[in-house]
């Protein structure tokens, strides 16, 4: 009973902290802290398993540079509409201290290749018959120091509300999660996402002494937006 009581008290404290979150569009000066957050979340290291050697050193810097480039490109594309890069901060966060990040956009889904891609930045782009536009979430990341505070749930709720307010009016929101990421699959299922198939994607996977691009199985997940309330967006802040 003592252990159960302790767990209940701790959960009550965590629930209180989870309310004190602010979700905003990523500013230009937040690109570097966001890239560092993505490195910490997706390619974590600790003192016992720290990758050493010149190959790993160069690879980590290439990955970081690619993250910065990708954030800048998506930010430019989303400025025209149909997407958002969102960051979450806790109430006590210091400047540059980002608790979480997520990317939501109106992607082009190709039924033949079973892939999601950003649409070309061309005014004359015509959607091929084998393609359709889908609200798509990617790169959900939470700082290792800010987990279990409701950050991921807050960001996912923001994505759903933003997608519901788009002119295209998507009827569902989609994502892919690595099949080996059991904790991630349980998290999305707890939010109401259902498994809708499988796909194969290329991800950078950490090996013993380096990183290696690897083909991995992903679970495709879907959630209806029928009951989601559209976000009343301001240019500087969302849901705050």
JSON list of C-alpha atoms in Angstrom, two decimals:
[
{"chain": "A", "resi": 1, "resn": "UNK", "atom": "CA", "xyz": [0.00, 0.00, 0.00]},
{"chain": "A", "resi": 2, "resn": "UNK", "atom": "CA", "xyz": [2.88, 2.36, 0.79]},
{"chain": "A", "resi": 3, "resn": "UNK", "atom": "CA", "xyz": [4.37, 1.97, -2.71]},
{"chain": "A", "resi": 4, "resn": "UNK", "atom": "CA", "xyz": [0.99, 2.43, -4.38]},
{"chain": "A", "resi": 5, "resn": "UNK", "atom": "CA", "xyz": [0.35, 5.56, -2.32]},
{"chain": "A", "resi": 6, "resn": "UNK", "atom": "CA", "xyz": [3.76, 6.95, -3.29]},
{"chain": "A", "resi": 7, "resn": "UNK", "atom": "CA", "xyz": [3.08, 6.29, -6.99]},
{"chain": "A", "resi": 8, "resn": "UNK", "atom": "CA", "xyz": [-0.29, 8.06, -6.74]},
{"chain": "A", "resi": 9, "resn": "UNK", "atom": "CA", "xyz": [1.31, 11.11, -5.13]},
{"chain": "A", "resi": 10, "resn": "UNK", "atom": "CA", "xyz": [4.04, 11.23, -7.77]},
{"chain": "A", "resi": 11, "resn": "UNK", "atom": "CA", "xyz": [1.47, 10.92, -10.58]},
{"chain": "A", "resi": 12, "resn": "UNK", "atom": "CA", "xyz": [-0.51, 13.80, -9.06]},
{"chain": "A", "resi": 13, "resn": "UNK", "atom": "CA", "xyz": [2.63, 15.96, -9.05]},
{"chain": "A", "resi": 14, "resn": "UNK", "atom": "CA", "xyz": [3.44, 15.04, -12.67]},
{"chain": "A", "resi": 15, "resn": "UNK", "atom": "CA", "xyz": [-0.14, 15.80, -13.75]},
{"chain": "A", "resi": 16, "resn": "UNK", "atom": "CA", "xyz": [0.11, 19.25, -12.17]},
{"chain": "A", "resi": 17, "resn": "UNK", "atom": "CA", "xyz": [3.37, 20.00, -13.92]},
{"chain": "A", "resi": 18, "resn": "UNK", "atom": "CA", "xyz": [1.99, 18.82, -17.26]},
{"chain": "A", "resi": 19, "resn": "UNK", "atom": "CA", "xyz": [-0.55, 21.67, -17.29]},
{"chain": "A", "resi": 20, "resn": "UNK", "atom": "CA", "xyz": [2.18, 24.34, -17.31]},
{"chain": "A", "resi": 21, "resn": "UNK", "atom": "CA", "xyz": [3.12, 23.97, -20.97]},
{"chain": "A", "resi": 22, "resn": "UNK", "atom": "CA", "xyz": [3.14, 26.43, -23.86]},
{"chain": "A", "resi": 23, "resn": "UNK", "atom": "CA", "xyz": [3.07, 25.29, -27.49]},
{"chain": "A", "resi": 24, "resn": "UNK", "atom": "CA", "xyz": [4.30, 27.74, -30.13]},
{"chain": "A", "resi": 25, "resn": "UNK", "atom": "CA", "xyz": [5.56, 27.78, -33.69]},
{"chain": "A", "resi": 26, "resn": "UNK", "atom": "CA", "xyz": [9.31, 27.35, -33.83]},
{"chain": "A", "resi": 27, "resn": "UNK", "atom": "CA", "xyz": [11.08, 30.70, -34.22]},
{"chain": "A", "resi": 28, "resn": "UNK", "atom": "CA", "xyz": [14.19, 31.10, -36.34]},
{"chain": "A", "resi": 29, "resn": "UNK", "atom": "CA", "xyz": [16.37, 31.55, -33.24]},
{"chain": "A", "resi": 30, "resn": "UNK", "atom": "CA", "xyz": [15.04, 28.24, -31.88]},
{"chain": "A", "resi": 31, "resn": "UNK", "atom": "CA", "xyz": [16.36, 26.16, -34.79]},
{"chain": "A", "resi": 32, "resn": "UNK", "atom": "CA", "xyz": [19.67, 25.28, -33.13]},
{"chain": "A", "resi": 33, "resn": "UNK", "atom": "CA", "xyz": [18.15, 24.35, -29.73]},
{"chain": "A", "resi": 34, "resn": "UNK", "atom": "CA", "xyz": [15.57, 22.27, -31.61]},
{"chain": "A", "resi": 35, "resn": "UNK", "atom": "CA", "xyz": [18.27, 20.45, -33.59]},
{"chain": "A", "resi": 36, "resn": "UNK", "atom": "CA", "xyz": [20.12, 19.72, -30.33]},
{"chain": "A", "resi": 37, "resn": "UNK", "atom": "CA", "xyz": [16.89, 18.39, -28.82]},
{"chain": "A", "resi": 38, "resn": "UNK", "atom": "CA", "xyz": [16.40, 16.07, -31.81]},
{"chain": "A", "resi": 39, "resn": "UNK", "atom": "CA", "xyz": [19.99, 14.82, -31.44]},
{"chain": "A", "resi": 40, "resn": "UNK", "atom": "CA", "xyz": [19.45, 14.12, -27.72]},
{"chain": "A", "resi": 41, "resn": "UNK", "atom": "CA", "xyz": [16.09, 12.42, -28.31]},
{"chain": "A", "resi": 42, "resn": "UNK", "atom": "CA", "xyz": [16.89, 10.31, -31.38]},
{"chain": "A", "resi": 43, "resn": "UNK", "atom": "CA", "xyz": [20.64, 9.69, -30.95]},
{"chain": "A", "resi": 44, "resn": "UNK", "atom": "CA", "xyz": [21.18, 9.68, -27.15]},
{"chain": "A", "resi": 45, "resn": "UNK", "atom": "CA", "xyz": [24.53, 9.01, -25.55]},
{"chain": "A", "resi": 46, "resn": "UNK", "atom": "CA", "xyz": [25.66, 8.36, -22.03]},
{"chain": "A", "resi": 47, "resn": "UNK", "atom": "CA", "xyz": [29.02, 8.03, -20.37]},
{"chain": "A", "resi": 48, "resn": "UNK", "atom": "CA", "xyz": [29.24, 4.26, -20.83]},
{"chain": "A", "resi": 49, "resn": "UNK", "atom": "CA", "xyz": [28.04, 4.10, -24.43]},
{"chain": "A", "resi": 50, "resn": "UNK", "atom": "CA", "xyz": [29.46, 7.30, -25.88]},
{"chain": "A", "resi": 51, "resn": "UNK", "atom": "CA", "xyz": [30.47, 6.89, -29.50]},
{"chain": "A", "resi": 52, "resn": "UNK", "atom": "CA", "xyz": [34.17, 7.61, -29.96]},
{"chain": "A", "resi": 53, "resn": "UNK", "atom": "CA", "xyz": [36.53, 7.91, -32.90]},
{"chain": "A", "resi": 54, "resn": "UNK", "atom": "CA", "xyz": [36.77, 10.15, -35.97]},
{"chain": "A", "resi": 55, "resn": "UNK", "atom": "CA", "xyz": [33.98, 8.42, -37.92]},
{"chain": "A", "resi": 56, "resn": "UNK", "atom": "CA", "xyz": [31.37, 8.93, -35.21]},
{"chain": "A", "resi": 57, "resn": "UNK", "atom": "CA", "xyz": [32.61, 12.49, -34.60]},
{"chain": "A", "resi": 58, "resn": "UNK", "atom": "CA", "xyz": [32.12, 13.42, -38.26]},
{"chain": "A", "resi": 59, "resn": "UNK", "atom": "CA", "xyz": [28.80, 11.56, -38.54]},
{"chain": "A", "resi": 60, "resn": "UNK", "atom": "CA", "xyz": [27.27, 13.36, -35.56]},
{"chain": "A", "resi": 61, "resn": "UNK", "atom": "CA", "xyz": [28.17, 16.74, -37.03]},
{"chain": "A", "resi": 62, "resn": "UNK", "atom": "CA", "xyz": [26.79, 15.78, -40.42]},
{"chain": "A", "resi": 63, "resn": "UNK", "atom": "CA", "xyz": [23.53, 14.61, -38.80]},
{"chain": "A", "resi": 64, "resn": "UNK", "atom": "CA", "xyz": [23.27, 17.88, -36.84]},
{"chain": "A", "resi": 65, "resn": "UNK", "atom": "CA", "xyz": [23.92, 19.97, -39.96]},
{"chain": "A", "resi": 66, "resn": "UNK", "atom": "CA", "xyz": [21.30, 17.98, -41.90]},
{"chain": "A", "resi": 67, "resn": "UNK", "atom": "CA", "xyz": [18.76, 18.55, -39.11]},
{"chain": "A", "resi": 68, "resn": "UNK", "atom": "CA", "xyz": [19.36, 22.30, -39.24]},
{"chain": "A", "resi": 69, "resn": "UNK", "atom": "CA", "xyz": [19.02, 22.31, -43.03]},
{"chain": "A", "resi": 70, "resn": "UNK", "atom": "CA", "xyz": [15.81, 20.27, -42.92]},
{"chain": "A", "resi": 71, "resn": "UNK", "atom": "CA", "xyz": [14.28, 22.52, -40.25]},
{"chain": "A", "resi": 72, "resn": "UNK", "atom": "CA", "xyz": [15.07, 25.61, -42.33]},
{"chain": "A", "resi": 73, "resn": "UNK", "atom": "CA", "xyz": [13.59, 24.09, -45.49]},
{"chain": "A", "resi": 74, "resn": "UNK", "atom": "CA", "xyz": [10.40, 22.96, -43.78]},
{"chain": "A", "resi": 75, "resn": "UNK", "atom": "CA", "xyz": [10.00, 26.31, -42.05]},
{"chain": "A", "resi": 76, "resn": "UNK", "atom": "CA", "xyz": [10.21, 28.09, -45.42]},
{"chain": "A", "resi": 77, "resn": "UNK", "atom": "CA", "xyz": [7.69, 25.71, -46.95]},
{"chain": "A", "resi": 78, "resn": "UNK", "atom": "CA", "xyz": [5.28, 25.90, -44.04]},
{"chain": "A", "resi": 79, "resn": "UNK", "atom": "CA", "xyz": [5.36, 29.72, -44.00]},
{"chain": "A", "resi": 80, "resn": "UNK", "atom": "CA", "xyz": [3.10, 29.50, -47.05]},
{"chain": "A", "resi": 81, "resn": "UNK", "atom": "CA", "xyz": [0.63, 27.36, -45.10]},
{"chain": "A", "resi": 82, "resn": "UNK", "atom": "CA", "xyz": [-0.20, 23.68, -44.78]},
{"chain": "A", "resi": 83, "resn": "UNK", "atom": "CA", "xyz": [2.18, 22.88, -41.98]},
{"chain": "A", "resi": 84, "resn": "UNK", "atom": "CA", "xyz": [3.81, 23.89, -38.71]},
{"chain": "A", "resi": 85, "resn": "UNK", "atom": "CA", "xyz": [6.96, 23.23, -36.72]},
{"chain": "A", "resi": 86, "resn": "UNK", "atom": "CA", "xyz": [5.91, 23.28, -33.07]},
{"chain": "A", "resi": 87, "resn": "UNK", "atom": "CA", "xyz": [7.97, 23.53, -29.90]},
{"chain": "A", "resi": 88, "resn": "UNK", "atom": "CA", "xyz": [6.78, 23.10, -26.32]},
{"chain": "A", "resi": 89, "resn": "UNK", "atom": "CA", "xyz": [8.22, 24.84, -23.28]},
{"chain": "A", "resi": 90, "resn": "UNK", "atom": "CA", "xyz": [7.51, 24.40, -19.61]},
{"chain": "A", "resi": 91, "resn": "UNK", "atom": "CA", "xyz": [6.54, 27.43, -17.55]},
{"chain": "A", "resi": 92, "resn": "UNK", "atom": "CA", "xyz": [9.95, 27.56, -15.85]},
{"chain": "A", "resi": 93, "resn": "UNK", "atom": "CA", "xyz": [11.98, 27.03, -19.03]},
{"chain": "A", "resi": 94, "resn": "UNK", "atom": "CA", "xyz": [15.00, 29.25, -19.66]},
{"chain": "A", "resi": 95, "resn": "UNK", "atom": "CA", "xyz": [15.77, 30.81, -23.02]},
{"chain": "A", "resi": 96, "resn": "UNK", "atom": "CA", "xyz": [16.72, 28.11, -25.51]},
{"chain": "A", "resi": 97, "resn": "UNK", "atom": "CA", "xyz": [15.45, 25.34, -23.24]},
{"chain": "A", "resi": 98, "resn": "UNK", "atom": "CA", "xyz": [12.96, 23.41, -25.39]},
{"chain": "A", "resi": 99, "resn": "UNK", "atom": "CA", "xyz": [10.93, 20.60, -23.83]},
{"chain": "A", "resi": 100, "resn": "UNK", "atom": "CA", "xyz": [9.59, 19.05, -27.05]},
{"chain": "A", "resi": 101, "resn": "UNK", "atom": "CA", "xyz": [9.18, 19.34, -30.80]},
{"chain": "A", "resi": 102, "resn": "UNK", "atom": "CA", "xyz": [6.89, 18.01, -33.51]},
{"chain": "A", "resi": 103, "resn": "UNK", "atom": "CA", "xyz": [6.33, 18.56, -37.23]},
{"chain": "A", "resi": 104, "resn": "UNK", "atom": "CA", "xyz": [2.84, 18.46, -38.77]},
{"chain": "A", "resi": 105, "resn": "UNK", "atom": "CA", "xyz": [2.24, 19.04, -42.46]},
{"chain": "A", "resi": 106, "resn": "UNK", "atom": "CA", "xyz": [-0.06, 18.37, -45.37]},
{"chain": "A", "resi": 107, "resn": "UNK", "atom": "CA", "xyz": [2.04, 15.71, -47.08]},
{"chain": "A", "resi": 108, "resn": "UNK", "atom": "CA", "xyz": [1.60, 13.90, -50.38]},
{"chain": "A", "resi": 109, "resn": "UNK", "atom": "CA", "xyz": [0.91, 10.21, -49.83]},
{"chain": "A", "resi": 110, "resn": "UNK", "atom": "CA", "xyz": [1.80, 7.92, -52.75]},
{"chain": "A", "resi": 111, "resn": "UNK", "atom": "CA", "xyz": [-0.36, 4.79, -52.75]},
{"chain": "A", "resi": 112, "resn": "UNK", "atom": "CA", "xyz": [2.00, 2.91, -55.06]},
{"chain": "A", "resi": 113, "resn": "UNK", "atom": "CA", "xyz": [5.19, 3.43, -53.05]},
{"chain": "A", "resi": 114, "resn": "UNK", "atom": "CA", "xyz": [3.42, 3.75, -49.66]},
{"chain": "A", "resi": 115, "resn": "UNK", "atom": "CA", "xyz": [5.48, 6.86, -48.84]},
{"chain": "A", "resi": 116, "resn": "UNK", "atom": "CA", "xyz": [4.90, 10.38, -47.51]},
{"chain": "A", "resi": 117, "resn": "UNK", "atom": "CA", "xyz": [6.66, 13.40, -49.02]},
{"chain": "A", "resi": 118, "resn": "UNK", "atom": "CA", "xyz": [6.40, 17.16, -48.82]},
{"chain": "A", "resi": 119, "resn": "UNK", "atom": "CA", "xyz": [4.76, 18.57, -51.98]},
{"chain": "A", "resi": 120, "resn": "UNK", "atom": "CA", "xyz": [7.10, 20.32, -54.43]},
{"chain": "A", "resi": 121, "resn": "UNK", "atom": "CA", "xyz": [7.32, 24.09, -53.97]},
{"chain": "A", "resi": 122, "resn": "UNK", "atom": "CA", "xyz": [5.78, 24.83, -57.37]},
{"chain": "A", "resi": 123, "resn": "UNK", "atom": "CA", "xyz": [2.60, 26.69, -58.18]},
{"chain": "A", "resi": 124, "resn": "UNK", "atom": "CA", "xyz": [1.93, 24.39, -61.16]},
{"chain": "A", "resi": 125, "resn": "UNK", "atom": "CA", "xyz": [2.16, 21.17, -59.11]},
{"chain": "A", "resi": 126, "resn": "UNK", "atom": "CA", "xyz": [-0.68, 18.78, -59.99]},
{"chain": "A", "resi": 127, "resn": "UNK", "atom": "CA", "xyz": [-1.39, 15.87, -57.69]},
{"chain": "A", "resi": 128, "resn": "UNK", "atom": "CA", "xyz": [-0.86, 12.56, -59.59]},
{"chain": "A", "resi": 129, "resn": "UNK", "atom": "CA", "xyz": [-3.82, 10.14, -59.61]},
{"chain": "A", "resi": 130, "resn": "UNK", "atom": "CA", "xyz": [-2.01, 7.66, -57.37]},
{"chain": "A", "resi": 131, "resn": "UNK", "atom": "CA", "xyz": [-1.45, 10.34, -54.70]},
{"chain": "A", "resi": 132, "resn": "UNK", "atom": "CA", "xyz": [-3.53, 12.11, -52.09]},
{"chain": "A", "resi": 133, "resn": "UNK", "atom": "CA", "xyz": [-2.89, 14.78, -49.48]},
{"chain": "A", "resi": 134, "resn": "UNK", "atom": "CA", "xyz": [-2.80, 13.66, -45.87]},
{"chain": "A", "resi": 135, "resn": "UNK", "atom": "CA", "xyz": [-2.20, 15.42, -42.57]},
{"chain": "A", "resi": 136, "resn": "UNK", "atom": "CA", "xyz": [1.01, 13.80, -41.38]},
{"chain": "A", "resi": 137, "resn": "UNK", "atom": "CA", "xyz": [2.92, 14.03, -38.09]},
{"chain": "A", "resi": 138, "resn": "UNK", "atom": "CA", "xyz": [6.64, 13.35, -37.87]},
{"chain": "A", "resi": 139, "resn": "UNK", "atom": "CA", "xyz": [9.67, 13.87, -35.64]},
{"chain": "A", "resi": 140, "resn": "UNK", "atom": "CA", "xyz": [7.88, 13.98, -32.29]},
{"chain": "A", "resi": 141, "resn": "UNK", "atom": "CA", "xyz": [10.69, 14.43, -29.78]},
{"chain": "A", "resi": 142, "resn": "UNK", "atom": "CA", "xyz": [10.71, 15.18, -26.05]},
{"chain": "A", "resi": 143, "resn": "UNK", "atom": "CA", "xyz": [13.76, 16.16, -24.04]},
{"chain": "A", "resi": 144, "resn": "UNK", "atom": "CA", "xyz": [15.00, 13.22, -21.92]},
{"chain": "A", "resi": 145, "resn": "UNK", "atom": "CA", "xyz": [14.77, 15.57, -18.91]},
{"chain": "A", "resi": 146, "resn": "UNK", "atom": "CA", "xyz": [11.13, 16.53, -19.60]},
{"chain": "A", "resi": 147, "resn": "UNK", "atom": "CA", "xyz": [9.50, 13.17, -20.24]},
{"chain": "A", "resi": 148, "resn": "UNK", "atom": "CA", "xyz": [6.34, 12.00, -18.45]},
{"chain": "A", "resi": 149, "resn": "UNK", "atom": "CA", "xyz": [5.22, 15.60, -18.00]},
{"chain": "A", "resi": 150, "resn": "UNK", "atom": "CA", "xyz": [2.59, 15.54, -20.74]},
{"chain": "A", "resi": 151, "resn": "UNK", "atom": "CA", "xyz": [4.79, 17.26, -23.34]},
{"chain": "A", "resi": 152, "resn": "UNK", "atom": "CA", "xyz": [4.23, 14.67, -26.08]},
{"chain": "A", "resi": 153, "resn": "UNK", "atom": "CA", "xyz": [0.48, 14.59, -25.49]},
{"chain": "A", "resi": 154, "resn": "UNK", "atom": "CA", "xyz": [0.30, 18.39, -25.62]},
{"chain": "A", "resi": 155, "resn": "UNK", "atom": "CA", "xyz": [2.20, 18.52, -28.91]},
{"chain": "A", "resi": 156, "resn": "UNK", "atom": "CA", "xyz": [0.05, 15.81, -30.50]},
{"chain": "A", "resi": 157, "resn": "UNK", "atom": "CA", "xyz": [-3.13, 17.62, -29.44]},
{"chain": "A", "resi": 158, "resn": "UNK", "atom": "CA", "xyz": [-1.79, 20.80, -31.03]},
{"chain": "A", "resi": 159, "resn": "UNK", "atom": "CA", "xyz": [-1.09, 18.92, -34.29]},
{"chain": "A", "resi": 160, "resn": "UNK", "atom": "CA", "xyz": [-4.64, 17.58, -34.42]},
{"chain": "A", "resi": 161, "resn": "UNK", "atom": "CA", "xyz": [-6.21, 20.97, -33.80]},
{"chain": "A", "resi": 162, "resn": "UNK", "atom": "CA", "xyz": [-4.03, 22.69, -36.39]},
{"chain": "A", "resi": 163, "resn": "UNK", "atom": "CA", "xyz": [-4.75, 20.06, -39.04]},
{"chain": "A", "resi": 164, "resn": "UNK", "atom": "CA", "xyz": [-8.48, 20.38, -38.34]},
{"chain": "A", "resi": 165, "resn": "UNK", "atom": "CA", "xyz": [-8.29, 24.07, -39.19]},
{"chain": "A", "resi": 166, "resn": "UNK", "atom": "CA", "xyz": [-6.65, 23.69, -42.59]},
{"chain": "A", "resi": 167, "resn": "UNK", "atom": "CA", "xyz": [-8.60, 24.70, -45.67]},
{"chain": "A", "resi": 168, "resn": "UNK", "atom": "CA", "xyz": [-8.12, 21.18, -47.09]},
{"chain": "A", "resi": 169, "resn": "UNK", "atom": "CA", "xyz": [-10.13, 19.81, -44.13]},
{"chain": "A", "resi": 170, "resn": "UNK", "atom": "CA", "xyz": [-8.38, 16.40, -43.79]},
{"chain": "A", "resi": 171, "resn": "UNK", "atom": "CA", "xyz": [-10.65, 13.79, -42.21]},
{"chain": "A", "resi": 172, "resn": "UNK", "atom": "CA", "xyz": [-7.78, 12.00, -40.47]},
{"chain": "A", "resi": 173, "resn": "UNK", "atom": "CA", "xyz": [-4.23, 12.52, -39.27]},
{"chain": "A", "resi": 174, "resn": "UNK", "atom": "CA", "xyz": [-1.48, 9.99, -39.97]},
{"chain": "A", "resi": 175, "resn": "UNK", "atom": "CA", "xyz": [1.94, 9.03, -38.67]},
{"chain": "A", "resi": 176, "resn": "UNK", "atom": "CA", "xyz": [4.53, 6.26, -38.84]},
{"chain": "A", "resi": 177, "resn": "UNK", "atom": "CA", "xyz": [6.27, 4.70, -35.84]},
{"chain": "A", "resi": 178, "resn": "UNK", "atom": "CA", "xyz": [9.15, 2.24, -35.91]},
{"chain": "A", "resi": 179, "resn": "UNK", "atom": "CA", "xyz": [7.81, -1.26, -35.32]},
{"chain": "A", "resi": 180, "resn": "UNK", "atom": "CA", "xyz": [10.51, -1.83, -32.70]},
{"chain": "A", "resi": 181, "resn": "UNK", "atom": "CA", "xyz": [9.42, 1.25, -30.71]},
{"chain": "A", "resi": 182, "resn": "UNK", "atom": "CA", "xyz": [6.90, -0.48, -28.43]},
{"chain": "A", "resi": 183, "resn": "UNK", "atom": "CA", "xyz": [6.70, 2.45, -26.01]},
{"chain": "A", "resi": 184, "resn": "UNK", "atom": "CA", "xyz": [5.94, 4.82, -28.87]},
{"chain": "A", "resi": 185, "resn": "UNK", "atom": "CA", "xyz": [3.23, 2.53, -30.26]},
{"chain": "A", "resi": 186, "resn": "UNK", "atom": "CA", "xyz": [1.56, 2.31, -26.85]},
{"chain": "A", "resi": 187, "resn": "UNK", "atom": "CA", "xyz": [1.71, 6.10, -26.50]},
{"chain": "A", "resi": 188, "resn": "UNK", "atom": "CA", "xyz": [-0.02, 6.72, -29.83]},
{"chain": "A", "resi": 189, "resn": "UNK", "atom": "CA", "xyz": [-2.62, 4.04, -29.19]},
{"chain": "A", "resi": 190, "resn": "UNK", "atom": "CA", "xyz": [-3.42, 5.68, -25.83]},
{"chain": "A", "resi": 191, "resn": "UNK", "atom": "CA", "xyz": [-4.12, 8.89, -27.79]},
{"chain": "A", "resi": 192, "resn": "UNK", "atom": "CA", "xyz": [-6.63, 7.12, -30.03]},
{"chain": "A", "resi": 193, "resn": "UNK", "atom": "CA", "xyz": [-4.43, 6.24, -33.02]},
{"chain": "A", "resi": 194, "resn": "UNK", "atom": "CA", "xyz": [-5.15, 2.94, -34.72]},
{"chain": "A", "resi": 195, "resn": "UNK", "atom": "CA", "xyz": [-2.82, 0.69, -36.68]},
{"chain": "A", "resi": 196, "resn": "UNK", "atom": "CA", "xyz": [-3.56, 1.02, -40.38]},
{"chain": "A", "resi": 197, "resn": "UNK", "atom": "CA", "xyz": [-0.78, -0.97, -42.04]},
{"chain": "A", "resi": 198, "resn": "UNK", "atom": "CA", "xyz": [2.99, -1.31, -42.37]},
{"chain": "A", "resi": 199, "resn": "UNK", "atom": "CA", "xyz": [5.64, 0.52, -44.34]},
{"chain": "A", "resi": 200, "resn": "UNK", "atom": "CA", "xyz": [9.39, 0.44, -44.89]},
{"chain": "A", "resi": 201, "resn": "UNK", "atom": "CA", "xyz": [11.44, 3.55, -44.21]},
{"chain": "A", "resi": 202, "resn": "UNK", "atom": "CA", "xyz": [15.06, 4.59, -44.08]},
{"chain": "A", "resi": 203, "resn": "UNK", "atom": "CA", "xyz": [16.34, 5.72, -40.68]},
{"chain": "A", "resi": 204, "resn": "UNK", "atom": "CA", "xyz": [19.74, 6.47, -39.20]},
{"chain": "A", "resi": 205, "resn": "UNK", "atom": "CA", "xyz": [20.40, 3.71, -36.66]},
{"chain": "A", "resi": 206, "resn": "UNK", "atom": "CA", "xyz": [23.13, 3.74, -34.05]},
{"chain": "A", "resi": 207, "resn": "UNK", "atom": "CA", "xyz": [25.60, 0.88, -34.23]},
{"chain": "A", "resi": 208, "resn": "UNK", "atom": "CA", "xyz": [28.40, 0.04, -31.84]},
{"chain": "A", "resi": 209, "resn": "UNK", "atom": "CA", "xyz": [30.94, 2.50, -33.22]},
{"chain": "A", "resi": 210, "resn": "UNK", "atom": "CA", "xyz": [28.98, 4.59, -35.73]},
{"chain": "A", "resi": 211, "resn": "UNK", "atom": "CA", "xyz": [25.64, 5.49, -37.26]},
{"chain": "A", "resi": 212, "resn": "UNK", "atom": "CA", "xyz": [24.28, 3.71, -40.32]},
{"chain": "A", "resi": 213, "resn": "UNK", "atom": "CA", "xyz": [21.28, 4.41, -42.61]},
{"chain": "A", "resi": 214, "resn": "UNK", "atom": "CA", "xyz": [19.08, 1.32, -42.32]},
{"chain": "A", "resi": 215, "resn": "UNK", "atom": "CA", "xyz": [15.79, 0.12, -43.78]},
{"chain": "A", "resi": 216, "resn": "UNK", "atom": "CA", "xyz": [13.34, -0.38, -40.90]},
{"chain": "A", "resi": 217, "resn": "UNK", "atom": "CA", "xyz": [9.75, -1.54, -40.57]},
{"chain": "A", "resi": 218, "resn": "UNK", "atom": "CA", "xyz": [7.24, 1.08, -39.52]},
{"chain": "A", "resi": 219, "resn": "UNK", "atom": "CA", "xyz": [3.67, 0.86, -38.27]},
{"chain": "A", "resi": 220, "resn": "UNK", "atom": "CA", "xyz": [1.32, 3.25, -40.08]},
{"chain": "A", "resi": 221, "resn": "UNK", "atom": "CA", "xyz": [-1.17, 4.80, -37.67]},
{"chain": "A", "resi": 222, "resn": "UNK", "atom": "CA", "xyz": [-4.32, 6.83, -38.21]},
{"chain": "A", "resi": 223, "resn": "UNK", "atom": "CA", "xyz": [-6.70, 8.90, -36.09]},
{"chain": "A", "resi": 224, "resn": "UNK", "atom": "CA", "xyz": [-9.99, 10.47, -37.19]},
{"chain": "A", "resi": 225, "resn": "UNK", "atom": "CA", "xyz": [-10.22, 14.25, -36.92]},
{"chain": "A", "resi": 226, "resn": "UNK", "atom": "CA", "xyz": [-14.02, 14.23, -36.85]},
{"chain": "A", "resi": 227, "resn": "UNK", "atom": "CA", "xyz": [-14.15, 15.39, -33.23]},
{"chain": "A", "resi": 228, "resn": "UNK", "atom": "CA", "xyz": [-11.06, 17.60, -33.15]},
{"chain": "A", "resi": 229, "resn": "UNK", "atom": "CA", "xyz": [-11.65, 21.31, -32.51]},
{"chain": "A", "resi": 230, "resn": "UNK", "atom": "CA", "xyz": [-9.76, 23.56, -34.97]},
{"chain": "A", "resi": 231, "resn": "UNK", "atom": "CA", "xyz": [-7.05, 25.71, -33.39]},
{"chain": "A", "resi": 232, "resn": "UNK", "atom": "CA", "xyz": [-7.56, 29.45, -33.23]},
{"chain": "A", "resi": 233, "resn": "UNK", "atom": "CA", "xyz": [-4.04, 30.29, -34.36]},
{"chain": "A", "resi": 234, "resn": "UNK", "atom": "CA", "xyz": [-2.14, 33.47, -33.75]},
{"chain": "A", "resi": 235, "resn": "UNK", "atom": "CA", "xyz": [1.07, 34.06, -35.61]},
{"chain": "A", "resi": 236, "resn": "UNK", "atom": "CA", "xyz": [3.26, 33.79, -32.51]},
{"chain": "A", "resi": 237, "resn": "UNK", "atom": "CA", "xyz": [1.54, 31.25, -30.33]},
{"chain": "A", "resi": 238, "resn": "UNK", "atom": "CA", "xyz": [-0.79, 28.26, -30.40]},
{"chain": "A", "resi": 239, "resn": "UNK", "atom": "CA", "xyz": [-3.02, 26.86, -27.71]},
{"chain": "A", "resi": 240, "resn": "UNK", "atom": "CA", "xyz": [-1.64, 29.24, -25.10]}
]
